[in-house]
GROMACS .gro file of N, CA and C in nm:
model
  345
    1UNK      N    1  -1.884  -0.369  -0.932
    1UNK     CA    2  -1.724  -0.333  -0.955
    1UNK      C    3  -1.676  -0.209  -0.986
    2UNK      N    4  -1.540  -0.157  -0.883
    2UNK     CA    5  -1.508  -0.045  -0.862
    2UNK      C    6  -1.486   0.055  -0.908
    3UNK      N    7  -1.545   0.152  -0.962
    3UNK     CA    8  -1.498   0.288  -1.041
    3UNK      C    9  -1.519   0.398  -0.978
    4UNK      N   10  -1.399   0.499  -0.999
    4UNK     CA   11  -1.344   0.688  -0.947
    4UNK      C   12  -1.303   0.753  -1.113
    5UNK      N   13  -1.392   0.838  -1.070
    5UNK     CA   14  -1.422   0.925  -1.168
    5UNK      C   15  -1.315   1.068  -1.106
    6UNK      N   16  -1.238   1.129  -1.187
    6UNK     CA   17  -1.217   1.312  -1.184
    6UNK      C   18  -1.135   1.388  -1.260
    7UNK      N   19  -1.216   1.449  -1.299
    7UNK     CA   20  -1.180   1.560  -1.413
    7UNK      C   21  -1.104   1.688  -1.335
    8UNK      N   22  -1.002   1.708  -1.465
    8UNK     CA   23  -0.923   1.790  -1.442
    8UNK      C   24  -0.912   1.921  -1.512
    9UNK      N   25  -0.846   2.046  -1.491
    9UNK     CA   26  -0.816   2.140  -1.615
    9UNK      C   27  -0.682   2.205  -1.564
   10UNK      N   28  -0.600   2.186  -1.663
   10UNK     CA   29  -0.429   2.191  -1.644
   10UNK      C   30  -0.379   2.292  -1.733
   11UNK      N   31  -0.267   2.295  -1.653
   11UNK     CA   32  -0.244   2.460  -1.732
   11UNK      C   33  -0.126   2.413  -1.810
   12UNK      N   34  -0.157   2.342  -1.959
   12UNK     CA   35  -0.058   2.318  -2.042
   12UNK      C   36  -0.157   2.271  -2.196
   13UNK      N   37  -0.046   2.300  -2.275
   13UNK     CA   38  -0.071   2.320  -2.380
   13UNK      C   39  -0.182   2.175  -2.446
   14UNK      N   40  -0.252   2.100  -2.518
   14UNK     CA   41  -0.320   2.013  -2.577
   14UNK      C   42  -0.234   1.909  -2.660
   15UNK      N   43  -0.116   2.010  -2.678
   15UNK     CA   44  -0.035   1.917  -2.764
   15UNK      C   45   0.052   1.819  -2.693
   16UNK      N   46   0.090   1.889  -2.570
   16UNK     CA   47   0.174   1.846  -2.460
   16UNK      C   48   0.127   1.752  -2.388
   17UNK      N   49  -0.048   1.813  -2.323
   17UNK     CA   50  -0.052   1.691  -2.230
   17UNK      C   51  -0.089   1.483  -2.274
   18UNK      N   52  -0.115   1.466  -2.384
   18UNK     CA   53  -0.108   1.335  -2.385
   18UNK      C   54   0.016   1.230  -2.362
   19UNK      N   55   0.114   1.344  -2.452
   19UNK     CA   56   0.230   1.231  -2.373
   19UNK      C   57   0.304   1.253  -2.272
   20UNK      N   58   0.248   1.355  -2.181
   20UNK     CA   59   0.316   1.413  -2.056
   20UNK      C   60   0.220   1.259  -1.940
   21UNK      N   61   0.119   1.266  -2.037
   21UNK     CA   62   0.024   1.180  -1.937
   21UNK      C   63   0.055   1.069  -1.986
   22UNK      N   64   0.117   0.972  -2.097
   22UNK     CA   65   0.139   0.882  -2.097
   22UNK      C   66   0.307   0.868  -1.987
   23UNK      N   67   0.374   0.902  -1.988
   23UNK     CA   68   0.447   0.919  -1.901
   23UNK      C   69   0.436   0.882  -1.807
   24UNK      N   70   0.366   0.955  -1.715
   24UNK     CA   71   0.331   0.955  -1.608
   24UNK      C   72   0.256   0.836  -1.558
   25UNK      N   73   0.152   0.752  -1.661
   25UNK     CA   74   0.115   0.658  -1.604
   25UNK      C   75   0.207   0.568  -1.593
   26UNK      N   76   0.263   0.585  -1.713
   26UNK     CA   77   0.415   0.427  -1.711
   26UNK      C   78   0.500   0.513  -1.546
   27UNK      N   79   0.555   0.643  -1.489
   27UNK     CA   80   0.600   0.651  -1.410
   27UNK      C   81   0.518   0.615  -1.279
   28UNK      N   82   0.408   0.540  -1.312
   28UNK     CA   83   0.308   0.515  -1.204
   28UNK      C   84   0.297   0.316  -1.182
   29UNK      N   85   0.386   0.250  -1.236
   29UNK     CA   86   0.370   0.095  -1.295
   29UNK      C   87   0.276   0.083  -1.386
   30UNK      N   88   0.229   0.135  -1.432
   30UNK     CA   89   0.108   0.142  -1.550
   30UNK      C   90   0.126   0.078  -1.731
   31UNK      N   91   0.104  -0.007  -1.734
   31UNK     CA   92   0.135  -0.071  -1.878
   31UNK      C   93   0.048   0.019  -1.968
   32UNK      N   94   0.107   0.064  -2.083
   32UNK     CA   95   0.009   0.188  -2.163
   32UNK      C   96  -0.035   0.112  -2.301
   33UNK      N   97  -0.134   0.094  -2.300
   33UNK     CA   98  -0.191  -0.034  -2.383
   33UNK      C   99  -0.195   0.056  -2.534
   34UNK      N  100  -0.288   0.187  -2.501
   34UNK     CA  101  -0.360   0.164  -2.632
   34UNK      C  102  -0.397   0.332  -2.623
   35UNK      N  103  -0.311   0.439  -2.724
   35UNK     CA  104  -0.382   0.565  -2.671
   35UNK      C  105  -0.334   0.672  -2.800
   36UNK      N  106  -0.425   0.741  -2.854
   36UNK     CA  107  -0.450   0.857  -2.997
   36UNK      C  108  -0.485   0.984  -2.891
   37UNK      N  109  -0.535   1.090  -2.967
   37UNK     CA  110  -0.430   1.226  -2.891
   37UNK      C  111  -0.532   1.286  -2.779
   38UNK      N  112  -0.668   1.204  -2.775
   38UNK     CA  113  -0.813   1.217  -2.687
   38UNK      C  114  -0.807   1.148  -2.609
   39UNK      N  115  -0.722   1.067  -2.616
   39UNK     CA  116  -0.765   0.915  -2.524
   39UNK      C  117  -0.636   0.823  -2.494
   40UNK      N  118  -0.653   0.809  -2.318
   40UNK     CA  119  -0.514   0.672  -2.312
   40UNK      C  120  -0.560   0.565  -2.208
   41UNK      N  121  -0.560   0.426  -2.242
   41UNK     CA  122  -0.607   0.395  -2.156
   41UNK      C  123  -0.427   0.281  -2.120
   42UNK      N  124  -0.467   0.232  -1.994
   42UNK     CA  125  -0.337   0.202  -1.883
   42UNK      C  126  -0.424   0.085  -1.794
   43UNK      N  127  -0.282  -0.022  -1.782
   43UNK     CA  128  -0.419  -0.131  -1.693
   43UNK      C  129  -0.255  -0.166  -1.619
   44UNK      N  130  -0.298  -0.187  -1.519
   44UNK     CA  131  -0.167  -0.216  -1.430
   44UNK      C  132  -0.120  -0.382  -1.457
   45UNK      N  133   0.007  -0.360  -1.433
   45UNK     CA  134   0.069  -0.455  -1.393
   45UNK      C  135   0.056  -0.639  -1.340
   46UNK      N  136  -0.019  -0.730  -1.433
   46UNK     CA  137   0.005  -0.819  -1.323
   46UNK      C  138   0.103  -0.867  -1.212
   47UNK      N  139   0.122  -0.896  -1.086
   47UNK     CA  140   0.154  -1.001  -1.017
   47UNK      C  141   0.120  -0.975  -0.922
   48UNK      N  142   0.107  -0.817  -0.857
   48UNK     CA  143   0.125  -0.756  -0.731
   48UNK      C  144  -0.018  -0.808  -0.698
   49UNK      N  145  -0.092  -0.816  -0.777
   49UNK     CA  146  -0.266  -0.790  -0.693
   49UNK      C  147  -0.327  -0.897  -0.722
   50UNK      N  148  -0.443  -0.944  -0.691
   50UNK     CA  149  -0.481  -1.059  -0.748
   50UNK      C  150  -0.576  -1.015  -0.899
   51UNK      N  151  -0.598  -1.086  -1.015
   51UNK     CA  152  -0.638  -1.036  -1.106
   51UNK      C  153  -0.746  -0.988  -1.127
   52UNK      N  154  -0.868  -0.981  -1.014
   52UNK     CA  155  -1.018  -0.870  -1.069
   52UNK      C  156  -0.964  -0.776  -0.941
   53UNK      N  157  -0.816  -0.769  -0.924
   53UNK     CA  158  -0.800  -0.626  -0.838
   53UNK      C  159  -0.695  -0.524  -0.931
   54UNK      N  160  -0.660  -0.614  -1.040
   54UNK     CA  161  -0.619  -0.508  -1.127
   54UNK      C  162  -0.690  -0.410  -1.160
   55UNK      N  163  -0.610  -0.285  -1.206
   55UNK     CA  164  -0.718  -0.156  -1.236
   55UNK      C  165  -0.643  -0.133  -1.386
   56UNK      N  166  -0.714  -0.049  -1.450
   56UNK     CA  167  -0.749   0.002  -1.548
   56UNK      C  168  -0.770   0.163  -1.559
   57UNK      N  169  -0.719   0.211  -1.620
   57UNK     CA  170  -0.751   0.363  -1.669
   57UNK      C  171  -0.692   0.410  -1.764
   58UNK      N  172  -0.830   0.486  -1.766
   58UNK     CA  173  -0.889   0.538  -1.916
   58UNK      C  174  -0.892   0.760  -1.890
   59UNK      N  175  -0.777   0.770  -1.941
   59UNK     CA  176  -0.772   0.936  -1.968
   59UNK      C  177  -0.851   0.950  -2.003
   60UNK      N  178  -0.935   1.060  -2.067
   60UNK     CA  179  -1.035   1.103  -2.165
   60UNK      C  180  -0.979   1.268  -2.152
   61UNK      N  181  -0.926   1.294  -2.277
   61UNK     CA  182  -0.864   1.487  -2.349
   61UNK      C  183  -1.048   1.572  -2.400
   62UNK      N  184  -1.019   1.598  -2.391
   62UNK     CA  185  -1.150   1.690  -2.441
   62UNK      C  186  -1.068   1.813  -2.514
   63UNK      N  187  -1.042   1.831  -2.671
   63UNK     CA  188  -1.042   1.887  -2.695
   63UNK      C  189  -1.087   1.976  -2.763
   64UNK      N  190  -1.285   1.976  -2.715
   64UNK     CA  191  -1.311   2.068  -2.808
   64UNK      C  192  -1.280   2.182  -2.714
   65UNK      N  193  -1.267   2.221  -2.578
   65UNK     CA  194  -1.274   2.347  -2.507
   65UNK      C  195  -1.118   2.362  -2.469
   66UNK      N  196  -1.010   2.315  -2.533
   66UNK     CA  197  -0.880   2.377  -2.523
   66UNK      C  198  -0.839   2.455  -2.546
   67UNK      N  199  -0.800   2.544  -2.512
   67UNK     CA  200  -0.686   2.668  -2.568
   67UNK      C  201  -0.583   2.632  -2.553
   68UNK      N  202  -0.463   2.727  -2.579
   68UNK     CA  203  -0.372   2.718  -2.584
   68UNK      C  204  -0.263   2.720  -2.470
   69UNK      N  205  -0.340   2.736  -2.369
   69UNK     CA  206  -0.251   2.697  -2.195
   69UNK      C  207  -0.354   2.649  -2.107
   70UNK      N  208  -0.472   2.611  -2.145
   70UNK     CA  209  -0.536   2.520  -2.113
   70UNK      C  210  -0.661   2.444  -2.133
   71UNK      N  211  -0.583   2.252  -2.020
   71UNK     CA  212  -0.669   2.151  -2.120
   71UNK      C  213  -0.722   2.105  -2.060
   72UNK      N  214  -0.833   2.023  -2.097
   72UNK     CA  215  -0.966   1.954  -1.948
   72UNK      C  216  -0.978   1.787  -2.013
   73UNK      N  217  -0.908   1.751  -1.906
   73UNK     CA  218  -0.939   1.611  -1.903
   73UNK      C  219  -0.991   1.497  -1.757
   74UNK      N  220  -1.039   1.443  -1.787
   74UNK     CA  221  -1.110   1.334  -1.697
   74UNK      C  222  -1.024   1.237  -1.731
   75UNK      N  223  -1.043   1.133  -1.580
   75UNK     CA  224  -0.969   1.009  -1.563
   75UNK      C  225  -1.086   0.914  -1.486
   76UNK      N  226  -1.104   0.778  -1.504
   76UNK     CA  227  -1.218   0.692  -1.469
   76UNK      C  228  -1.083   0.585  -1.452
   77UNK      N  229  -1.106   0.530  -1.333
   77UNK     CA  230  -1.028   0.443  -1.309
   77UNK      C  231  -1.085   0.318  -1.229
   78UNK      N  232  -1.060   0.230  -1.305
   78UNK     CA  233  -1.148   0.069  -1.226
   78UNK      C  234  -1.102  -0.031  -1.236
   79UNK      N  235  -1.222  -0.152  -1.123
   79UNK     CA  236  -1.166  -0.303  -1.232
   79UNK      C  237  -1.282  -0.364  -1.212
   80UNK      N  238  -1.255  -0.459  -1.137
   80UNK     CA  239  -1.368  -0.585  -1.100
   80UNK      C  240  -1.396  -0.647  -0.949
   81UNK      N  241  -1.341  -0.554  -0.874
   81UNK     CA  242  -1.356  -0.570  -0.687
   81UNK      C  243  -1.467  -0.481  -0.729
   82UNK      N  244  -1.516  -0.574  -0.647
   82UNK     CA  245  -1.628  -0.518  -0.509
   82UNK      C  246  -1.626  -0.441  -0.457
   83UNK      N  247  -1.629  -0.311  -0.505
   83UNK     CA  248  -1.612  -0.196  -0.335
   83UNK      C  249  -1.643  -0.189  -0.204
   84UNK      N  250  -1.610  -0.354  -0.118
   84UNK     CA  251  -1.725  -0.391  -0.002
   84UNK      C  252  -1.621  -0.297   0.120
   85UNK      N  253  -1.588  -0.256   0.122
   85UNK     CA  254  -1.468  -0.161   0.189
   85UNK      C  255  -1.410  -0.054   0.100
   86UNK      N  256  -1.413   0.099   0.209
   86UNK     CA  257  -1.405   0.204   0.099
   86UNK      C  258  -1.259   0.216   0.046
   87UNK      N  259  -1.151   0.133   0.135
   87UNK     CA  260  -0.995   0.193   0.157
   87UNK      C  261  -0.964   0.013   0.004
   88UNK      N  262  -1.048   0.009  -0.059
   88UNK     CA  263  -1.021  -0.035  -0.160
   88UNK      C  264  -0.884  -0.046  -0.279
   89UNK      N  265  -0.863  -0.180  -0.336
   89UNK     CA  266  -0.727  -0.149  -0.425
   89UNK      C  267  -0.744  -0.007  -0.476
   90UNK      N  268  -0.823  -0.044  -0.569
   90UNK     CA  269  -0.917   0.036  -0.676
   90UNK      C  270  -0.919   0.181  -0.649
   91UNK      N  271  -0.891   0.179  -0.522
   91UNK     CA  272  -0.997   0.307  -0.451
   91UNK      C  273  -0.816   0.385  -0.415
   92UNK      N  274  -0.727   0.306  -0.355
   92UNK     CA  275  -0.618   0.319  -0.311
   92UNK      C  276  -0.523   0.429  -0.464
   93UNK      N  277  -0.545   0.324  -0.550
   93UNK     CA  278  -0.473   0.351  -0.651
   93UNK      C  279  -0.544   0.488  -0.735
   94UNK      N  280  -0.658   0.488  -0.743
   94UNK     CA  281  -0.742   0.652  -0.743
   94UNK      C  282  -0.691   0.775  -0.707
   95UNK      N  283  -0.663   0.715  -0.569
   95UNK     CA  284  -0.612   0.786  -0.492
   95UNK      C  285  -0.469   0.874  -0.527
   96UNK      N  286  -0.351   0.731  -0.590
   96UNK     CA  287  -0.260   0.771  -0.585
   96UNK      C  288  -0.202   0.848  -0.752
   97UNK      N  289  -0.310   0.812  -0.854
   97UNK     CA  290  -0.263   0.907  -0.943
   97UNK      C  291  -0.349   1.022  -0.922
   98UNK      N  292  -0.453   0.982  -0.907
   98UNK     CA  293  -0.502   1.144  -0.897
   98UNK      C  294  -0.398   1.287  -0.853
   99UNK      N  295  -0.298   1.193  -0.736
   99UNK     CA  296  -0.260   1.256  -0.637
   99UNK      C  297  -0.145   1.353  -0.721
  100UNK      N  298  -0.079   1.205  -0.825
  100UNK     CA  299   0.039   1.244  -0.891
  100UNK      C  300   0.022   1.269  -1.014
  101UNK      N  301  -0.084   1.330  -1.036
  101UNK     CA  302  -0.133   1.430  -1.208
  101UNK      C  303  -0.116   1.607  -1.109
  102UNK      N  304  -0.222   1.563  -1.016
  102UNK     CA  305  -0.217   1.724  -0.971
  102UNK      C  306  -0.117   1.790  -0.844
  103UNK      N  307  -0.017   1.679  -0.860
  103UNK     CA  308   0.152   1.742  -0.831
  103UNK      C  309   0.201   1.731  -0.890
  104UNK      N  310   0.244   1.742  -1.056
  104UNK     CA  311   0.298   1.676  -1.163
  104UNK      C  312   0.315   1.842  -1.195
  105UNK      N  313   0.539   1.811  -1.208
  105UNK     CA  314   0.589   1.901  -1.217
  105UNK      C  315   0.576   2.007  -1.391
  106UNK      N  316   0.546   1.876  -1.468
  106UNK     CA  317   0.447   1.955  -1.602
  106UNK      C  318   0.395   2.064  -1.615
  107UNK      N  319   0.259   2.045  -1.589
  107UNK     CA  320   0.150   2.184  -1.570
  107UNK      C  321   0.126   2.187  -1.435
  108UNK      N  322   0.042   2.315  -1.439
  108UNK     CA  323   0.033   2.407  -1.313
  108UNK      C  324  -0.125   2.288  -1.313
  109UNK      N  325  -0.192   2.293  -1.248
  109UNK     CA  326  -0.327   2.243  -1.188
  109UNK      C  327  -0.409   2.347  -1.140
  110UNK      N  328  -0.564   2.351  -1.217
  110UNK     CA  329  -0.595   2.518  -1.193
  110UNK      C  330  -0.681   2.419  -1.146
  111UNK      N  331  -0.756   2.297  -1.140
  111UNK     CA  332  -0.909   2.251  -1.077
  111UNK      C  333  -0.892   2.161  -1.054
  112UNK      N  334  -0.964   2.054  -1.021
  112UNK     CA  335  -0.967   1.926  -1.043
  112UNK      C  336  -1.138   1.869  -0.962
  113UNK      N  337  -1.182   1.785  -0.981
  113UNK     CA  338  -1.314   1.778  -0.957
  113UNK      C  339  -1.338   1.616  -0.907
  114UNK      N  340  -1.338   1.576  -0.799
  114UNK     CA  341  -1.296   1.454  -0.811
  114UNK      C  342  -1.502   1.405  -0.799
  115UNK      N  343  -1.565   1.250  -0.885
  115UNK     CA  344  -1.676   1.242  -0.904
  115UNK      C  345  -1.714   1.143  -0.828
   0.00000   0.00000   0.00000
């Protein structure tokens, strides 16, 4: 199973982050299947890659450390594909979504830590 993680500190209020992340994931071509105020799960839409390569994205928003102007969140991007090559589909989707988060016009990126 391929799995990639990254944490972010964003200059955005907690109550704005969740709806903005839902919109960002949808703009990335993902189907948002479930969300709460501190968790979002989205899946890649079937049709362009084999089923085992379909990516699942989980967003975890840290409500405990959020301030009026700063919010921490982590993303986990995974699929059933064995990561036999460094440039696999899951890695490509991870890099794409990470870049979209880092360059989103709705917030200022304070810190990004890939795991």
